[in-house]
Coordinates of C-alpha atoms in Angstrom, one line a residue:
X1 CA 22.8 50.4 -15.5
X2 CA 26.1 50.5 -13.6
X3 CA 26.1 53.0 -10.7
X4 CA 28.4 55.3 -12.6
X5 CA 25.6 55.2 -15.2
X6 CA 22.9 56.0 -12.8
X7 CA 25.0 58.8 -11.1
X8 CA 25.4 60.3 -14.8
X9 CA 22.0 59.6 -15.5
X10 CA 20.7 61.9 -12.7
X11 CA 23.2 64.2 -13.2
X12 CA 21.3 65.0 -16.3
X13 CA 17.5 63.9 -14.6
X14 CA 18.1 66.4 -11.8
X15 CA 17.2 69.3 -14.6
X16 CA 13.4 67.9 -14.7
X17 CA 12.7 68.5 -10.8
X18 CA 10.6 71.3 -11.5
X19 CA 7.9 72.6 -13.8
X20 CA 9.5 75.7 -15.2
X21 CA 12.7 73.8 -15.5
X22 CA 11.0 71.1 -17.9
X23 CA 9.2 73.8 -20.1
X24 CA 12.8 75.7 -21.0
X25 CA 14.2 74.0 -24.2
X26 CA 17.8 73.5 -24.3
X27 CA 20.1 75.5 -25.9
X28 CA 18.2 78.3 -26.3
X29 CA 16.9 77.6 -29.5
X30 CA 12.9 77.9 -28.5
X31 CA 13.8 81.6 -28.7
X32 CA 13.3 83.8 -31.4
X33 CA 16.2 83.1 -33.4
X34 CA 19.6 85.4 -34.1
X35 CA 20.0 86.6 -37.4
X36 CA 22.8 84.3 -38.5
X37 CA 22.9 80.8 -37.1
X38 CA 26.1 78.9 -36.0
X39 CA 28.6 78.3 -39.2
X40 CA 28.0 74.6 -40.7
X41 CA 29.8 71.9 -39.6
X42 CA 32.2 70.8 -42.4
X43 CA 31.2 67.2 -43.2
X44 CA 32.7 64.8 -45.7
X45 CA 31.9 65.8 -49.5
X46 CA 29.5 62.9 -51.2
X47 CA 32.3 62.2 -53.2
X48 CA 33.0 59.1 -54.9
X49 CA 30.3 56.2 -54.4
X50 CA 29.1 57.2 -51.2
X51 CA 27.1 59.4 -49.2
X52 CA 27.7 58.9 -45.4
X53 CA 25.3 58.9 -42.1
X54 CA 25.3 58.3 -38.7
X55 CA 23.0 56.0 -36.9
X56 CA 23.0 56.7 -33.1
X57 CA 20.8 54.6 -30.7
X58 CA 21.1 52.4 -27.4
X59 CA 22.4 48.9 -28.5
X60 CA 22.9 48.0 -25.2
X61 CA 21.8 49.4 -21.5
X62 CA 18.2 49.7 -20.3
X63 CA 16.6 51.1 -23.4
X64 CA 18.2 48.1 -26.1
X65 CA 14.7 46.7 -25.8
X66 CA 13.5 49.2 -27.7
X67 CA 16.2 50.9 -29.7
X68 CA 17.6 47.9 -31.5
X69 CA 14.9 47.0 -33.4
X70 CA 14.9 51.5 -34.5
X71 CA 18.2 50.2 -35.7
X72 CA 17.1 47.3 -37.5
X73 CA 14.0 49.7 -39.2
X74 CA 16.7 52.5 -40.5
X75 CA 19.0 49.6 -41.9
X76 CA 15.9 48.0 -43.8
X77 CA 15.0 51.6 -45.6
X78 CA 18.8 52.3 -46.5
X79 CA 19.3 49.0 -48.3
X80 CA 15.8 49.9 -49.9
X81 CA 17.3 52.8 -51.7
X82 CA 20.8 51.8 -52.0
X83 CA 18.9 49.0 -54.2
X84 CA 17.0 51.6 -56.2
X85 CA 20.3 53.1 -57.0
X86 CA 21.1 55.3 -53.6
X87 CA 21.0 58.8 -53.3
X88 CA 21.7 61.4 -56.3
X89 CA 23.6 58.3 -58.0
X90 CA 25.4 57.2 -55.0
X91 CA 25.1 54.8 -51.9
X92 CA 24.2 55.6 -48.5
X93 CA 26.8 54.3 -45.9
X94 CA 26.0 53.9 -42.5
X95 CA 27.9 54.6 -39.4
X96 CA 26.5 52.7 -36.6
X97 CA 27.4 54.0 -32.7
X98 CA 25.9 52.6 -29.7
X99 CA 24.5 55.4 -27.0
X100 CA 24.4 52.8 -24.5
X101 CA 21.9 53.8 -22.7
X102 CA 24.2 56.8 -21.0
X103 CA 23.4 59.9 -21.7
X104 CA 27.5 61.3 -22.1
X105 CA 27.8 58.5 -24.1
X106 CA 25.2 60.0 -26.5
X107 CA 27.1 63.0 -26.3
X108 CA 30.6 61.5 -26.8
X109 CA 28.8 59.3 -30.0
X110 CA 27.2 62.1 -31.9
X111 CA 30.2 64.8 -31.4
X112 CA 32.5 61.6 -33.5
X113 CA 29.8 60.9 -36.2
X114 CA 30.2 64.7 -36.8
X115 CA 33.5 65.7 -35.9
X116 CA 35.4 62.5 -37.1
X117 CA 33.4 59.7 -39.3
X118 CA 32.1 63.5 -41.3
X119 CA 28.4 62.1 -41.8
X120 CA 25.8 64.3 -43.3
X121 CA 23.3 63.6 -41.1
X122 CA 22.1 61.3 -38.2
X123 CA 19.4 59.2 -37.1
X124 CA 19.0 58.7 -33.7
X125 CA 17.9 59.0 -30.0
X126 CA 15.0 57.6 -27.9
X127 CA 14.7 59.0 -25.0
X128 CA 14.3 62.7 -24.1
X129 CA 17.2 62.7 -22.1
X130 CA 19.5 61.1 -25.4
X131 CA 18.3 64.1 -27.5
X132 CA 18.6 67.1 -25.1
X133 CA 22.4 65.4 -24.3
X134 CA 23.1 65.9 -28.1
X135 CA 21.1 69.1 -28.8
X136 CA 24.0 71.2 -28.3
X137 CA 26.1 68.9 -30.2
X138 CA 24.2 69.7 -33.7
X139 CA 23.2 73.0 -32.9
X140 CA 26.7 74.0 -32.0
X141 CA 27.7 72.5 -35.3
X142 CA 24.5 73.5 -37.3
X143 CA 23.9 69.9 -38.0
X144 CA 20.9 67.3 -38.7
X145 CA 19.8 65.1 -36.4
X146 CA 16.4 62.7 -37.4
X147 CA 14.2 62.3 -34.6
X148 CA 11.7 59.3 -34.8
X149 CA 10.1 58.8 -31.2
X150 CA 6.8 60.3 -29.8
X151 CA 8.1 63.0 -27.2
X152 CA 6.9 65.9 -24.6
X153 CA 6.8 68.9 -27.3
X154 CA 8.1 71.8 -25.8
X155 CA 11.2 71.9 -28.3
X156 CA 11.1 73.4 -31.6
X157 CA 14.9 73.0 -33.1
X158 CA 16.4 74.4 -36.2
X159 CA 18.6 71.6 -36.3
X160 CA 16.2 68.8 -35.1
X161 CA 13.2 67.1 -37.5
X162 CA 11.0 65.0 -35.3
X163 CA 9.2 62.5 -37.4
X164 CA 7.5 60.8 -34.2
X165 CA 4.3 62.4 -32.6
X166 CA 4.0 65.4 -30.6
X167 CA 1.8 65.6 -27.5
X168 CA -1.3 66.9 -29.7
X169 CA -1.1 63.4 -31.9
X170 CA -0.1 61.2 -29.1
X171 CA -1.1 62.6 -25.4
X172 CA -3.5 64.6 -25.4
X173 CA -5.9 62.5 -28.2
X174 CA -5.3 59.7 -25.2
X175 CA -6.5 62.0 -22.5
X176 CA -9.7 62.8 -24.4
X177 CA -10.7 59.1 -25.3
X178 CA -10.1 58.1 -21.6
X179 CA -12.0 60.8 -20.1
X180 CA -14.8 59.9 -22.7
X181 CA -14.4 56.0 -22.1
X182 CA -12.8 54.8 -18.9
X183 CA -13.3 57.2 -16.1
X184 CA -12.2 60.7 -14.8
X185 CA -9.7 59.5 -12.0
X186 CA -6.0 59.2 -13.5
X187 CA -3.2 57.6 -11.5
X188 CA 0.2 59.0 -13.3
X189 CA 3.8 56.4 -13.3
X190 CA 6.7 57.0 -15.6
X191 CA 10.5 57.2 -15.8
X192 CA 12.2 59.8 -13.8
X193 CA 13.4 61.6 -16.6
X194 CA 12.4 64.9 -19.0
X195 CA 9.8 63.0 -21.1
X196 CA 7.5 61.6 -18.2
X197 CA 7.6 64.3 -15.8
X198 CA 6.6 66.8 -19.0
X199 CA 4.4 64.9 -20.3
X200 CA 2.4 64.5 -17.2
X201 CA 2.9 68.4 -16.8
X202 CA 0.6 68.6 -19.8
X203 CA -1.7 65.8 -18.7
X204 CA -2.2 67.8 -15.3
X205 CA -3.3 70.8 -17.1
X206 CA -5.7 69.3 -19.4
X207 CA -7.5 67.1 -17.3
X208 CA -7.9 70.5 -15.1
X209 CA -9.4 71.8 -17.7
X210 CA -11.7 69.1 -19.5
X211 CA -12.7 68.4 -15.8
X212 CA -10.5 65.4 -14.9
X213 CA -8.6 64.3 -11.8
X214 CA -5.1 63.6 -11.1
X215 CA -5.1 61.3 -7.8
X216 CA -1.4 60.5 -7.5
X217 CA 1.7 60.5 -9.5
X218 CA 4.9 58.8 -9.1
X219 CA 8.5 57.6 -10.8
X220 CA 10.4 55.2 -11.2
X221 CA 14.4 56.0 -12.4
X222 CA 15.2 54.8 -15.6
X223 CA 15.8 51.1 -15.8
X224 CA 14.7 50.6 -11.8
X225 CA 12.6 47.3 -11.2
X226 CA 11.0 48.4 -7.6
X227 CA 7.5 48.8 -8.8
X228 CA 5.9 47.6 -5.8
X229 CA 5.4 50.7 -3.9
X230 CA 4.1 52.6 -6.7
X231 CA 1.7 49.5 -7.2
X232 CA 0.3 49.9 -3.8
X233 CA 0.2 53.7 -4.0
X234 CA -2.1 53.0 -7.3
X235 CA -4.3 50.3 -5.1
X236 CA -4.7 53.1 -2.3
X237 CA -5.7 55.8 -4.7
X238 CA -7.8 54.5 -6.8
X239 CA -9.5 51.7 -4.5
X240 CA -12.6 51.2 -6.6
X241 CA -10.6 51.3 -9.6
X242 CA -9.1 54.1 -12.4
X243 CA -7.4 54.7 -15.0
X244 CA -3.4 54.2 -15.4
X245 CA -1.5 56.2 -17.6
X246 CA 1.9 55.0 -18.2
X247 CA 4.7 56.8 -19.4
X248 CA 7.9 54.1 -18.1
X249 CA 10.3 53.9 -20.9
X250 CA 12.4 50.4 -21.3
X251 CA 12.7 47.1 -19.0
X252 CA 11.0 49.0 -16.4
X253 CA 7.5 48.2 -17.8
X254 CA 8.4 44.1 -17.3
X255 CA 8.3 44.2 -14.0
X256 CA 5.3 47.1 -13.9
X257 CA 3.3 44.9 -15.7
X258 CA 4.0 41.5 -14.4
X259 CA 3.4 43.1 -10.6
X260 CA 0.3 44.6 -12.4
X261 CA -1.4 41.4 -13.1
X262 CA 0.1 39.9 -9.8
X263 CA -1.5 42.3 -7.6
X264 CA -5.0 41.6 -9.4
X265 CA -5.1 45.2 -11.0
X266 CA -6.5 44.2 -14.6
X267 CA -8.0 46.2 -17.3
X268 CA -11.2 45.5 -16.6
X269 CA -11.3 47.8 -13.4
X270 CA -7.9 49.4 -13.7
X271 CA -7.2 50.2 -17.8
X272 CA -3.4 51.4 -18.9
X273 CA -2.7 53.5 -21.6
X274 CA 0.9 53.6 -22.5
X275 CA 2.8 55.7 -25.0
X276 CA 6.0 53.7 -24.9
X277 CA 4.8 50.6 -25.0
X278 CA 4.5 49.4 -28.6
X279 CA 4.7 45.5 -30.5
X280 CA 8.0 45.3 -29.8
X281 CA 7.6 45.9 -25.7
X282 CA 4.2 43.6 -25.8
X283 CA 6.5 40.4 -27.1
X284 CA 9.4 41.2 -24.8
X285 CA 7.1 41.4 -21.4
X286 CA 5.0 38.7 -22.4
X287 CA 1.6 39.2 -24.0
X288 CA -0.2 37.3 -21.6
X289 CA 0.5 40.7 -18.8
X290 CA -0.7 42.7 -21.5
X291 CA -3.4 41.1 -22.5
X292 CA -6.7 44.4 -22.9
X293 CA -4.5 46.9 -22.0
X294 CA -3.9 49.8 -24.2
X295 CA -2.0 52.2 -26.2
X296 CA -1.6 55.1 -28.1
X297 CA 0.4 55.6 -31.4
X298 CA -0.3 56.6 -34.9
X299 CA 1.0 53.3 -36.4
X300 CA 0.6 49.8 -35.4
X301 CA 1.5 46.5 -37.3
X302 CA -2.4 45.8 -37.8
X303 CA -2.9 49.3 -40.1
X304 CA -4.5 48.4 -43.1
X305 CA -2.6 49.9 -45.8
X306 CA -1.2 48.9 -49.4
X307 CA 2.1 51.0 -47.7
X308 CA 1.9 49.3 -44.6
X309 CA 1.6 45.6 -45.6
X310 CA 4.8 46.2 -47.9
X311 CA 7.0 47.1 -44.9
X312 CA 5.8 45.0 -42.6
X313 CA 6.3 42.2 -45.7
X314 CA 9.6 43.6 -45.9
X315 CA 10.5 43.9 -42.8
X316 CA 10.1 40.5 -41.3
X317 CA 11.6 39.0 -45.1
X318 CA 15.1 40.8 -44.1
X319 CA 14.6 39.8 -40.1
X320 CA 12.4 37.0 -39.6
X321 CA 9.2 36.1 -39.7
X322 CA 8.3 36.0 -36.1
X323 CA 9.4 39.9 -35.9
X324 CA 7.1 42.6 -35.3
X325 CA 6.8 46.3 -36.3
X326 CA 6.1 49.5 -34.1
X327 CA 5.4 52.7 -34.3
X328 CA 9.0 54.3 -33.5
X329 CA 10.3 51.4 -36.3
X330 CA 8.0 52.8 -38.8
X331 CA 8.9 56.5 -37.8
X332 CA 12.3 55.6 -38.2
X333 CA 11.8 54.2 -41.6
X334 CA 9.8 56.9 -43.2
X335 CA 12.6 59.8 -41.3
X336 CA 15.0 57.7 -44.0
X337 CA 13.2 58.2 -47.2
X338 CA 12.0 62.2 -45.7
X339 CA 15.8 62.9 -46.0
X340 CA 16.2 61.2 -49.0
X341 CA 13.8 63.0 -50.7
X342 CA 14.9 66.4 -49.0
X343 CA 18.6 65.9 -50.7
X344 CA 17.1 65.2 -53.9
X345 CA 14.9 68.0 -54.1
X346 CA 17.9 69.9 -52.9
X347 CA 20.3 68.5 -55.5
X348 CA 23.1 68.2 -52.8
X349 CA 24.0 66.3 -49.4
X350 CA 26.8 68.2 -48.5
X351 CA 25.1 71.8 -48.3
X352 CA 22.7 71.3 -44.6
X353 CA 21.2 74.6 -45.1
X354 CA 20.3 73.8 -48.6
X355 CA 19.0 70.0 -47.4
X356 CA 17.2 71.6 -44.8
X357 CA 15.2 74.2 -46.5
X358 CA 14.2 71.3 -49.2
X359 CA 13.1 68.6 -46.3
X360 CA 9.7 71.1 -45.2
X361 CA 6.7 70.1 -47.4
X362 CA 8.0 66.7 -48.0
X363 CA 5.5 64.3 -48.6
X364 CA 5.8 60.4 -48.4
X365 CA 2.9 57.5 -48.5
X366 CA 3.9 56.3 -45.1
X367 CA 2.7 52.9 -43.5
X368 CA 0.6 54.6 -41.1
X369 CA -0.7 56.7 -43.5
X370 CA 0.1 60.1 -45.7
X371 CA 2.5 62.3 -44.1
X372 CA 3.9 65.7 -44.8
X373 CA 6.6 67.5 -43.2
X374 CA 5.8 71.0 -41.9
X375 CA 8.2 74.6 -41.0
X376 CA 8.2 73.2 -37.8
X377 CA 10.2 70.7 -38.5
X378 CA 7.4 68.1 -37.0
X379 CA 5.1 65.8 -39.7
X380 CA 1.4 65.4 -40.1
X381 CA 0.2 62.0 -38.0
X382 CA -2.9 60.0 -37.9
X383 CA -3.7 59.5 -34.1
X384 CA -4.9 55.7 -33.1
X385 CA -5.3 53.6 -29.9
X386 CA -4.9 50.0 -30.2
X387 CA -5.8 47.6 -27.5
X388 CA -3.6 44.4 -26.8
X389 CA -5.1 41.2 -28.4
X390 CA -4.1 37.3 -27.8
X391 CA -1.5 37.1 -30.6
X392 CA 0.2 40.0 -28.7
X393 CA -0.6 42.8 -31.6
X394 CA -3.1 45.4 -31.2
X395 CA -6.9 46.4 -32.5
X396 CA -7.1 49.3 -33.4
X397 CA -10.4 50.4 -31.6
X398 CA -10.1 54.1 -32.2
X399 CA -8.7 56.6 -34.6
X400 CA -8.9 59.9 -36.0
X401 CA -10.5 60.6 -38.9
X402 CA -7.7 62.1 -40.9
X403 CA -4.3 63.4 -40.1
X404 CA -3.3 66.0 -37.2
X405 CA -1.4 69.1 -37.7
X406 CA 1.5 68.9 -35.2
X407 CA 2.1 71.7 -32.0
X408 CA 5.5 71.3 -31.0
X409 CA 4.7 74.2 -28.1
X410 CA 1.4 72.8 -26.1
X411 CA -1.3 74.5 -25.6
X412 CA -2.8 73.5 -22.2
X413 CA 0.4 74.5 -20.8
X414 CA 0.4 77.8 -19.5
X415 CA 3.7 79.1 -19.8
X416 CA 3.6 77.8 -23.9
X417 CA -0.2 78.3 -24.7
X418 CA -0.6 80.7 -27.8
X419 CA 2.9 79.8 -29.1
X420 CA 4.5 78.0 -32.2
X421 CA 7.1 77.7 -34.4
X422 CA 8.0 78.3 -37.9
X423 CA 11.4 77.5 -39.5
X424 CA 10.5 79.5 -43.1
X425 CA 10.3 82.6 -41.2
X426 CA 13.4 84.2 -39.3
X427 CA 11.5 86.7 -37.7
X428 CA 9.3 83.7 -36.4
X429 CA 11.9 80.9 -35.7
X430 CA 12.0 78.3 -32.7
X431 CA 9.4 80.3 -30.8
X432 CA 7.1 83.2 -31.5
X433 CA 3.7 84.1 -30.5
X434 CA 0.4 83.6 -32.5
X435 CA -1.8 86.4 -33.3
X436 CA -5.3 85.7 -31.6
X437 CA -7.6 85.2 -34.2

C-alpha cells in the first residue's frame, strides 16, 4: 500500500484503539431504531432487459489475494441465472468497481454504484474496515449491501445482510475445540484493524470464562511484512509451546507463515487456527508452510455434498481446473441466488423495502449445507474446522452436528451480552434486549 494509503488506512484503524470504541456499531444503527427510516435511494427502474448491480471488492491492493476470486464466485452465480432466464424475466447486469484496498476508495465506489450507475443492490466488501467505510453510504441512502465474509459481530444493520459467519459459527466454535484439543495457552496476531482487535475482544472474554489464558497479543497493519518480532514475542510466551490464533487478513499471512516454519514453530507444538485463511490463501502462500495447520469455516472445497460438488464442478469449468473454492467464494455465491430469490418472492427489484422484507426466511441448498436467512439479517451456518493436507485442501476433522443459529451481538462480551436483533419488529430493531428466560 502506498503511504497515502496507509495514512488513510489508519485514519480509519485509529477508531479500533480501544474496547468500547470497537463494540459501538457505526452509524447508529445497533440502536433501537426511529420510527421511519431514511427515504430510499432512487435507483434505476428494472426496465427493459435488465436488472442492474454493483459488485464492489479489492481488485488490487493488499487484500486482491483474497477478493478477486469473491469476484470471480458472484460472476459464476449471475451467469447461472441469467442462463435460467434472469430475474422476473430479465438479466442481471453487473457493475464491477475496484475498492482497492483503500478504505475512501470503498467509500467513493459504493456512493457511484448508487448515486450514478442506479444499481439495486451490491455485493461487496472484505474487510471490516471496507464495510464500516460504506455503512453510512447505504444506510444514508436506505440501500442493500450483501455481505459474504465471516466478521466480529457486534453490527446488526437494517441495510446490511451478512451471509458469512458470525463470531458464534466461526470464533467462538474455534475457541471451544482448541481449549478441548490443543491446550489452554493462546498467543493472539492479527491485522491492526476493527475485525482482529474485536474479535480477540471476544476471544479474551471467553477463554476468561471457559478457563483459558491469553499470554500475549499483538498486530501487524494491514499489508505489513515485519512478522519477525511478533514471531519472537510468540517463541518467548509460549516457550514450551501453545496455541496460535490467527486473525491477519491478506499478504500478511505469506510472510507469517513462511517465518513460522523458518523459526521451527510447527503444528506439532505450536498449532494455528486461522479464520482468514481459506483454499485460496493456502495455494497463494505455498502449501508446504501450511502443511497441519488449521482453520475454521463452515464451507470448505472437501464438503461432501450433491450442492457442493456442482459448484465446485462449475466453478473450476468457467475458471480452470487448477482453481480452488473457499468459504467467502461460496458465501458470495449463495448471497447471489438469496437476493434472487428475495426479488422474486417480492415480485419487484426496484422497491428495497419490499425486497428486503421478502429476503428473511429465505431458504437455499447451499454448498456447505442448508441455509436460511433469519430477521437479523444473518443466515443459519454449519460450523467446521479443517486441517491443511498435502494437496493443499483441507480435512475436515470436526464439525457441528447441524446448523447454528447466528448472534450478530456476542454474548461473552459484556457490554453486548443479553442482546439481539430483530428486523420484523420496529420496536425491536438493530438492538434490543432479551427477556431472561
Amino acid at each position: 500500500m502506498s503511504n497515502l494509503g496507509r495514512r488513510k488506512f489508519l485514519l480509519y484503524g485509529s477508531a479500533t484503539l480501544g474496547t468500547s470504541i470497537l463494540l459501538k456499531a457505526c452509524g447508529g444503527q445497533n440502536q433501537t431504531p426511529t420510527a421511519s427510516p431514511s427515504p430510499a435511494a432512487s435507483p434505476a427502474p428494472a426496465s427493459g432487459e435488465t436488472i442492474k448491480v454493483g459488485i464492489l471488492h479489492s481488485l488490487s491492493g493488499t487484500m486482491a489475494i483474497s477478493e478477486t476470486s469473491v469476484v470471480d464466485a458472484e460472476k459464476l452465480a449471475i451467469e447461472e441465472i441469467n442462463a435460467a432466464g434472469g430475474v422476473l424475466g430479465k438479466q442481471i447486469e453487473a457493475v464491477v468497481e475496484d475498492g482497492a484496498s483503500d478504505w475512501p476508495t470503498f467509500t467513493e465506489k459504493a456512493t457511484k454504484l448508487i448515486d450514478q450507475d442506479k444499481v439495486l443492490t451490491v455485493f461487496g466488501c472484505w474487510t471490516s474496515a471496507s464495510r464500516q467505510a460504506v455503512l453510512p453510504v447505504f444506510e444514508s441512502r436506505n440501500h442493500m449491501l450483501w455481505y459474504p465474509v465471516q466478521y466480529e459481530g457486534q453490527e446488526c444493520s437494517r441495510n446490511i445482510f451478512y451471509t458469512g459467519a458470525a463470531p458464534n459459527q466461526q470464533i467462538e466454535p474455534a475457541v471451544t475445540w482448541l481449549l478441548e484439543n490443543k491446550g489452554k495457552k493462546f498467543f493472539l496476531v492479527g491485522s491492526d484493524y476493527v475485525f482482529p482487535r474485536t474479535a480477540n475482544t471476544i476471544i479474551k472474554e471467553q477463554l476468561k470464562a471457559k478457563g483459558g489464558e491469553t499470554v500475549g497479543e499483538d498486530y501487524l497493519p494491514l499489508g505489513n511484512t515485519e512478522v519477525t518480532p511478533i514471531i519472537t514475542k510468540i517463541k518467548q510466551a509460549l516457550p514450551d509451546g501453545g496455541v496460535i490464533f490467527n486473525t491477519l487478513n491478506g499478504d500478511s499471512n505469506v510472510a507469517f507463515f513462511k517465518q513460522l516454519q523458518a523459526a521451527g514453530l510447527t503444528p506439532d507444538k505450536y498449532p494455528v487456527m486461522s479464520v482468514s485463511v481459506a483454499e485460496e490463501e493456502v495455494k497463494q502462500i505455498g502449501k508446504e508452510y501450511l502443511l497441519g495447520q488449521y482453520a475454521c469455516w463452515n464451507y470448505f472445497q472437501t464438503v461432501d455434498t450433491p450442492a457442493n460438488k456442482k459448484f465446485v464442478a462449475a466453478f473450476r469449468a468457467k475458471y480452470g481446473e487448477d482453481r480452488v473454492t473457499n468459504d467467502p467464494m461460496e458465501a458470495a455465491y449463495i448471497m447471489v441466488y438469496l437476493w434472487k430469490q428475495a426479488v422474486e418472492q417480492a415480485g419487484t427489484a426496484d422497491d428495497l423495502d419490499k425486497v428486503r422484507a421478502a429476503a428473511i426466511g429465505q431458504k437455499f441448498d447451499a454448498p456447505e449445507g442448508p441455509v436460511e436467512m433469519f430477521p437479523n439479517h444473518h443466515i443459519s451456518k454449519t460450523v467446521r474446522i479443517g486441517q491443511v493436507r498435502d494437496d493443499g485442501l483441507f480435512d475436515i476433522v470436526w464439525s457441528t452436528p447441524g446448523v447454528v443459529d447466528p448472534q450478530p451481538w456476542n454474548q461473552f462480551v459484556p457490554e453486548t451480552k443479553g442482546f439481539a436483533c430483530d428486523w420484523t419488529d420496529p420496536a425491536k430493531g438493530g438492538k434490543f434486549k432479551m427477556e431472561k428466560s
